[in-house]
CSV table of C-alpha atoms in Angstrom, one decimal:
chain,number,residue,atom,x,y,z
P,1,UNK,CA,0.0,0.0,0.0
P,2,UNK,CA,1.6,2.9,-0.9
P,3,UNK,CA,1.5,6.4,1.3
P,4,UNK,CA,-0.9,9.0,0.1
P,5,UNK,CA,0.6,12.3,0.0
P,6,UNK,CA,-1.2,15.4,-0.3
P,7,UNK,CA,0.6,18.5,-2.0
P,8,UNK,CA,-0.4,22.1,-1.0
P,9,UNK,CA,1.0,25.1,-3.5
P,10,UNK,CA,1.3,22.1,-6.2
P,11,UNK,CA,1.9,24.8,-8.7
P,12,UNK,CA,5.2,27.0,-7.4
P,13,UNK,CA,8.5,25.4,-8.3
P,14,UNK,CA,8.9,23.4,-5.6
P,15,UNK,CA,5.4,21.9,-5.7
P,16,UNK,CA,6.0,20.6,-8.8
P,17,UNK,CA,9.0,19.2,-8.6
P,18,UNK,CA,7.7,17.5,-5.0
P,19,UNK,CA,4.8,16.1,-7.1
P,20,UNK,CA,7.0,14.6,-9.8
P,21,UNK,CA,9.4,13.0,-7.1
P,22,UNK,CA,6.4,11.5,-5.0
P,23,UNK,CA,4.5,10.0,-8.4
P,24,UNK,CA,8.2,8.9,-9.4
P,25,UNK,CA,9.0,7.2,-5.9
P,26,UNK,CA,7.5,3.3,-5.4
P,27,UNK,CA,6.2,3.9,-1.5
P,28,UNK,CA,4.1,6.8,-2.8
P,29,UNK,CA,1.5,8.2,-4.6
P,30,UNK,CA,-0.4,12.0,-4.9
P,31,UNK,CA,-3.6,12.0,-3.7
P,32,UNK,CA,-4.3,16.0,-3.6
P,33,UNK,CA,-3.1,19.1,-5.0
P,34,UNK,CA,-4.0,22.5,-3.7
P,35,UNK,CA,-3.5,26.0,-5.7
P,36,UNK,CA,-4.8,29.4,-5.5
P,37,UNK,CA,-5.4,29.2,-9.6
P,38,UNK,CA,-6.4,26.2,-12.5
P,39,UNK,CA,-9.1,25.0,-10.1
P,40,UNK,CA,-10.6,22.1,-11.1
P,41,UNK,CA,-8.0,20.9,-13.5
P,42,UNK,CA,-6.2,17.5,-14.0
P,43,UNK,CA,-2.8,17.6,-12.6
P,44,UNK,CA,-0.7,14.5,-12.7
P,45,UNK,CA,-4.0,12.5,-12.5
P,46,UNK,CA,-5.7,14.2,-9.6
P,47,UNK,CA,-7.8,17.6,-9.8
P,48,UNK,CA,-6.6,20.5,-8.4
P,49,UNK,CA,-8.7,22.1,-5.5
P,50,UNK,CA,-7.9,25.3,-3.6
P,51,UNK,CA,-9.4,23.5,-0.1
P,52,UNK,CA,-6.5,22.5,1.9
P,53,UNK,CA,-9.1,20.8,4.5
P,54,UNK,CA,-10.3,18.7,1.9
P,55,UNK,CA,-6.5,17.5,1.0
P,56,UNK,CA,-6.4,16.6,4.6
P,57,UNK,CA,-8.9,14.5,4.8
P,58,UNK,CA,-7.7,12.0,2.2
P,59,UNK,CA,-4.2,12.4,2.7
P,60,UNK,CA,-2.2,10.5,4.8
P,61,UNK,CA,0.4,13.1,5.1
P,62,UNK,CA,0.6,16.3,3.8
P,63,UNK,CA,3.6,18.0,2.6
P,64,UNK,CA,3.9,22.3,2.4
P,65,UNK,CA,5.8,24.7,0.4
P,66,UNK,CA,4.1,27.7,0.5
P,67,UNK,CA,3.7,31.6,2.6
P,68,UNK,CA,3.2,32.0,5.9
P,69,UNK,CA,-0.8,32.4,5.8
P,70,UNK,CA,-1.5,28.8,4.3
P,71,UNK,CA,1.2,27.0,6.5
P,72,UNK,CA,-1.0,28.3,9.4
P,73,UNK,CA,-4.0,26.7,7.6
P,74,UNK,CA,-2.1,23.9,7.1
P,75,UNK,CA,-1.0,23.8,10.7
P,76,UNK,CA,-4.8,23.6,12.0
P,77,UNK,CA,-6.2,21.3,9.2
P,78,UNK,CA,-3.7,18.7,10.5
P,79,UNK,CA,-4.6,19.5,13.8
P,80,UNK,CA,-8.3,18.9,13.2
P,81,UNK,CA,-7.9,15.9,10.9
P,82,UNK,CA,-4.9,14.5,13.1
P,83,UNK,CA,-2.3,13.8,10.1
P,84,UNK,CA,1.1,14.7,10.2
P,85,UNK,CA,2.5,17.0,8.1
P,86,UNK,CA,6.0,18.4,6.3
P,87,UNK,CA,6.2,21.9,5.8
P,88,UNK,CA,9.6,23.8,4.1
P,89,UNK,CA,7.8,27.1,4.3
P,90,UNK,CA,10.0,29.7,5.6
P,91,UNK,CA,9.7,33.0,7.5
P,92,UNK,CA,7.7,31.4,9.8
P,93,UNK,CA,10.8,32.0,13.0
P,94,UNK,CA,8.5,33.7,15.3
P,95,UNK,CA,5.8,31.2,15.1
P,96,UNK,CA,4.9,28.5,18.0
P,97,UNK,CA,5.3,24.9,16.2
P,98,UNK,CA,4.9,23.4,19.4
P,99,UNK,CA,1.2,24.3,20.0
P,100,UNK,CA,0.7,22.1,16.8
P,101,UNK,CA,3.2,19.8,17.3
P,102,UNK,CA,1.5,18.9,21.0
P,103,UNK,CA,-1.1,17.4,19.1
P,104,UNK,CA,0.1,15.8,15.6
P,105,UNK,CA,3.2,15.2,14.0
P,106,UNK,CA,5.1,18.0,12.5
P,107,UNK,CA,8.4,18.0,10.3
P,108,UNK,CA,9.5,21.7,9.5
P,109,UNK,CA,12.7,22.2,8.0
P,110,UNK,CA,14.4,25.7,6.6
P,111,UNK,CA,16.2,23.4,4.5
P,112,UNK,CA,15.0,19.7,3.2
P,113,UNK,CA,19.0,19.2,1.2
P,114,UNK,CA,20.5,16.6,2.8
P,115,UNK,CA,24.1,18.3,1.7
P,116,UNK,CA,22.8,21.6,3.9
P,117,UNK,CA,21.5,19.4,6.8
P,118,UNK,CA,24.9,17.8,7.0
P,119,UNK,CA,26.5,21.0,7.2
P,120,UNK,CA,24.5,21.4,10.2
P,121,UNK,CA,26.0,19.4,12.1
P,122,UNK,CA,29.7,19.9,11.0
P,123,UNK,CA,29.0,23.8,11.7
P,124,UNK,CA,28.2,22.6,15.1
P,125,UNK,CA,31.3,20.2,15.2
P,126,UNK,CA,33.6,23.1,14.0
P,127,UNK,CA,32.2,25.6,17.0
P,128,UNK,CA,32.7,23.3,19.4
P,129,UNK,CA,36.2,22.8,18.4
P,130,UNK,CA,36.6,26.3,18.0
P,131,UNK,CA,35.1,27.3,20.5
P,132,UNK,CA,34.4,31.4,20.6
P,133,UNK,CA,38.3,32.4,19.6
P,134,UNK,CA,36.6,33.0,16.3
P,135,UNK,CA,34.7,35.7,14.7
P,136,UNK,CA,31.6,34.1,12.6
P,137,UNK,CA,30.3,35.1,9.4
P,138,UNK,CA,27.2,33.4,7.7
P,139,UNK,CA,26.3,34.5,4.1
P,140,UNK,CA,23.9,33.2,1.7
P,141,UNK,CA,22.7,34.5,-1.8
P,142,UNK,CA,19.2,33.4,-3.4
P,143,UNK,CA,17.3,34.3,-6.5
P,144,UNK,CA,16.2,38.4,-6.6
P,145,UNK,CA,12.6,37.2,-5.8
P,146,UNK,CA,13.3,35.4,-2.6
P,147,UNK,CA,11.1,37.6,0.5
P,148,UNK,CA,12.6,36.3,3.4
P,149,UNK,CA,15.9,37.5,4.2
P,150,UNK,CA,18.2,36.2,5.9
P,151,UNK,CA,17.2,32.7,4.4
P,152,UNK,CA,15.6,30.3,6.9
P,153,UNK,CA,19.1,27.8,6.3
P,154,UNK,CA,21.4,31.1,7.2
P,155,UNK,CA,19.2,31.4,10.9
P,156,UNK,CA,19.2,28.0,11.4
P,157,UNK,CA,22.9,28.1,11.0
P,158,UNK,CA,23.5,30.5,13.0
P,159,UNK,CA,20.8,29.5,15.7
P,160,UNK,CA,23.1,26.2,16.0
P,161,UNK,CA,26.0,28.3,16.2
P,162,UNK,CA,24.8,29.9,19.1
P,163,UNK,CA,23.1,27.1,21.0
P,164,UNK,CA,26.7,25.5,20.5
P,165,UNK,CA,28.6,28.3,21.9
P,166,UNK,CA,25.8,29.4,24.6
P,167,UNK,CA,25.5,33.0,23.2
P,168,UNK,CA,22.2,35.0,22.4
P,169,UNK,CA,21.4,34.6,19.0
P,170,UNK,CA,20.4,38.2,17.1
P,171,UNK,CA,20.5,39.0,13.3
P,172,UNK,CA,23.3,41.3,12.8
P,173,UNK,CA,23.8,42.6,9.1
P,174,UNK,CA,26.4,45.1,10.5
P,175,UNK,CA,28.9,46.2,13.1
P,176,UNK,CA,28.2,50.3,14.4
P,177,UNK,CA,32.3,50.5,15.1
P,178,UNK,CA,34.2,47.7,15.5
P,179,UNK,CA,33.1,44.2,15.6
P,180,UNK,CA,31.7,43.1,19.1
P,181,UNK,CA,32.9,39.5,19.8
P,182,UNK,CA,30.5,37.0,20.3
P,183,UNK,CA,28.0,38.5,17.3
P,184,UNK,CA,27.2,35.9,14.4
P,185,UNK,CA,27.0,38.3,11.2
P,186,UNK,CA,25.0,37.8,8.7
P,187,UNK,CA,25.3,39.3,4.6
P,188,UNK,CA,22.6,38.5,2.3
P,189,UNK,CA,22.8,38.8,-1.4
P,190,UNK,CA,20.1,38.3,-3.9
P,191,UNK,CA,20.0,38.0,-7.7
P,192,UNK,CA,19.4,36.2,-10.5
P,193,UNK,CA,18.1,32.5,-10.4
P,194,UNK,CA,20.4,31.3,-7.7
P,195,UNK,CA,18.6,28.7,-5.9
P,196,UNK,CA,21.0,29.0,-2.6
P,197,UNK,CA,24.1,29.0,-1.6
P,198,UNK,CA,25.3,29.4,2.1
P,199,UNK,CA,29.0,30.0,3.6
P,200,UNK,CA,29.7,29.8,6.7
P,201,UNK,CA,33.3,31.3,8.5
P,202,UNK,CA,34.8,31.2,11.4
P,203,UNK,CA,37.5,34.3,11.3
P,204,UNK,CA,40.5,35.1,13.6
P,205,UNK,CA,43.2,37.1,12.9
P,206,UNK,CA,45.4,33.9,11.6
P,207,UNK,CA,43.4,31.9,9.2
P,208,UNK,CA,39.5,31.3,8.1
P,209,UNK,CA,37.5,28.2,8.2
P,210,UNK,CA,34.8,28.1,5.8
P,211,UNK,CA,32.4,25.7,5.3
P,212,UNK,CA,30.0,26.0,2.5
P,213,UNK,CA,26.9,24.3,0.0
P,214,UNK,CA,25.9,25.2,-3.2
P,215,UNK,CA,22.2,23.9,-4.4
P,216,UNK,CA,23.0,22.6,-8.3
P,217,UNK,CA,19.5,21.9,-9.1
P,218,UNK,CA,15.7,22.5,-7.1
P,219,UNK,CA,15.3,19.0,-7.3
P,220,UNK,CA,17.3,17.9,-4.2
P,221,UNK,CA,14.8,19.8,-1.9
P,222,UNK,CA,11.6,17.5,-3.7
P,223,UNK,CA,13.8,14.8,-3.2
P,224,UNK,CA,14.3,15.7,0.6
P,225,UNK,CA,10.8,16.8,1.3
P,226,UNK,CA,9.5,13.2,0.2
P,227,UNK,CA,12.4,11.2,2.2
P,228,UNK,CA,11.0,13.2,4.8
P,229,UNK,CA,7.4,12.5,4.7
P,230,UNK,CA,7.7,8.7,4.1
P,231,UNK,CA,10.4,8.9,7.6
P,232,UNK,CA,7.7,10.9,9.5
P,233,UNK,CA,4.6,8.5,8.3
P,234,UNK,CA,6.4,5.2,8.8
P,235,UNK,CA,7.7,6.1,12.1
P,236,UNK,CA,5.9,8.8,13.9
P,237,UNK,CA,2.7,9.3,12.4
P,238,UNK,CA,1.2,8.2,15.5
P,239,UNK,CA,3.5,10.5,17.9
P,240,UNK,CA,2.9,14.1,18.2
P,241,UNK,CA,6.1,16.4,18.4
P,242,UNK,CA,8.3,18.7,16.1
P,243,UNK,CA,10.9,16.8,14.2
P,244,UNK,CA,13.3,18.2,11.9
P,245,UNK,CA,15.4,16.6,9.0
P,246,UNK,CA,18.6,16.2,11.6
P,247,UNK,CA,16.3,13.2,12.4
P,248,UNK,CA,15.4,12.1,9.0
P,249,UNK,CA,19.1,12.0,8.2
């Protein structure tokens, strides 16, 4: 029996390429598609609706890639049909998972790579080696429509950078005078069609460590998102909480 995904914002770039890696993959199959436009249309052999409740109800698992206002419907349709769900949606830092997440399965990610979820934990190896001798630099650079900014990967990068070396974690783009020790900086570029690159450095005044990933092609996220949902349904689908892809990997 294969695991019936349901796909909201089936029509953005990374809805479709999530739809052609769950139709592709042997333990799934698409079973909804929600969109704001081409209501009622056939789309890779299911209609397109704009009711995310309804995709709930005959999905087993849902998976989002979307804006802020529809991950929060998505958040209490899963709720109220009790069925986990996988969102990627960014710009969503201030938000309380865990009110959601008490209830039903959730797997949110800023970042569904694998590659980018590995350098997770080897920034987090290379602070704890380093330990706070080192000035840190994070710096990513997206396409020129991207909203969000700093990216979801570069604030969970730095957020583990922080946890690691117990220091509060704030967004600074710049320095007043001189740089204060103990601030993570962030630089954000934006242009063209780059999909995402991140770098990460850790600076003193004799060398620089940098560690860094470059996305080749979109399809690596799809491929992510749908490692992730079959991970969440076949072994916590039953186990409310907030799960990320450090687990999935």
């Amino acid at each position: 029996m294969k695991i019936k995904i349901g796909i909201i914002g089936c029509l953005g770039k990374m809805g479709k390429a999530i739809i052609q890696e769950v139709v592709a993959h042997d333990k799934t199959e698409i079973v909804a598609a929600v969109a704001r436009s081409n209501i009622g249309e056939d789309y890779r052999g299911v209609k397109i609706t704009d009711s995310i409740s309804d995709a709930f109800k005959i999905s087993d698992i849902v998976i989002d890639f979307t804006v802020r206002e529809s991950m929060i419907e998505c958040l209490d349709a899963a709720v109220e049909f009790k069925k986990p769900l996988v969102s990627g949606t960014t710009g969503i830092e201030d938000m309380d998972l865990y009110k959601y997440s008490s209830k039903v399965p959730i797997l949110w990610s800023a970042n569904m790579s694998v590659g980018v979820n590995i350098l997770l934990k080897l920034v987090k190896e290379a602070a704890e080696l380093l330990g706070g001798e080192y000035d840190v630099e994070i710096w990513e650079m997206h396409h020129n429509l991207k909203k969000d900014s700093p990216s979801g990967t570069a604030i969970e990068l730095g957020k583990t950078i922080a946890e690691t070396l117990k220091i509060d974690f704030c967004i600074n783009r710049q320095f007043p005078t001189i740089r204060q020790k103990g601030n993570i900086g962030f630089a954000v570029s934006r242009g063209g069609g780059v999909i995402g690159d991140h770098n990460v450095m850790f600076v003193n005044s004799d060398e620089r460590v940098e560690l860094s990933h470059k996305v080749i092609n979109r399809e690596v996220f799809a491929k992510g998102a749908v490692k992730a949902a079959i991970w969440l349904y076949e072994n916590k689908r039953n186990s409310p909480g907030l799960y990320s892809m450090q687990e999935v990997i």
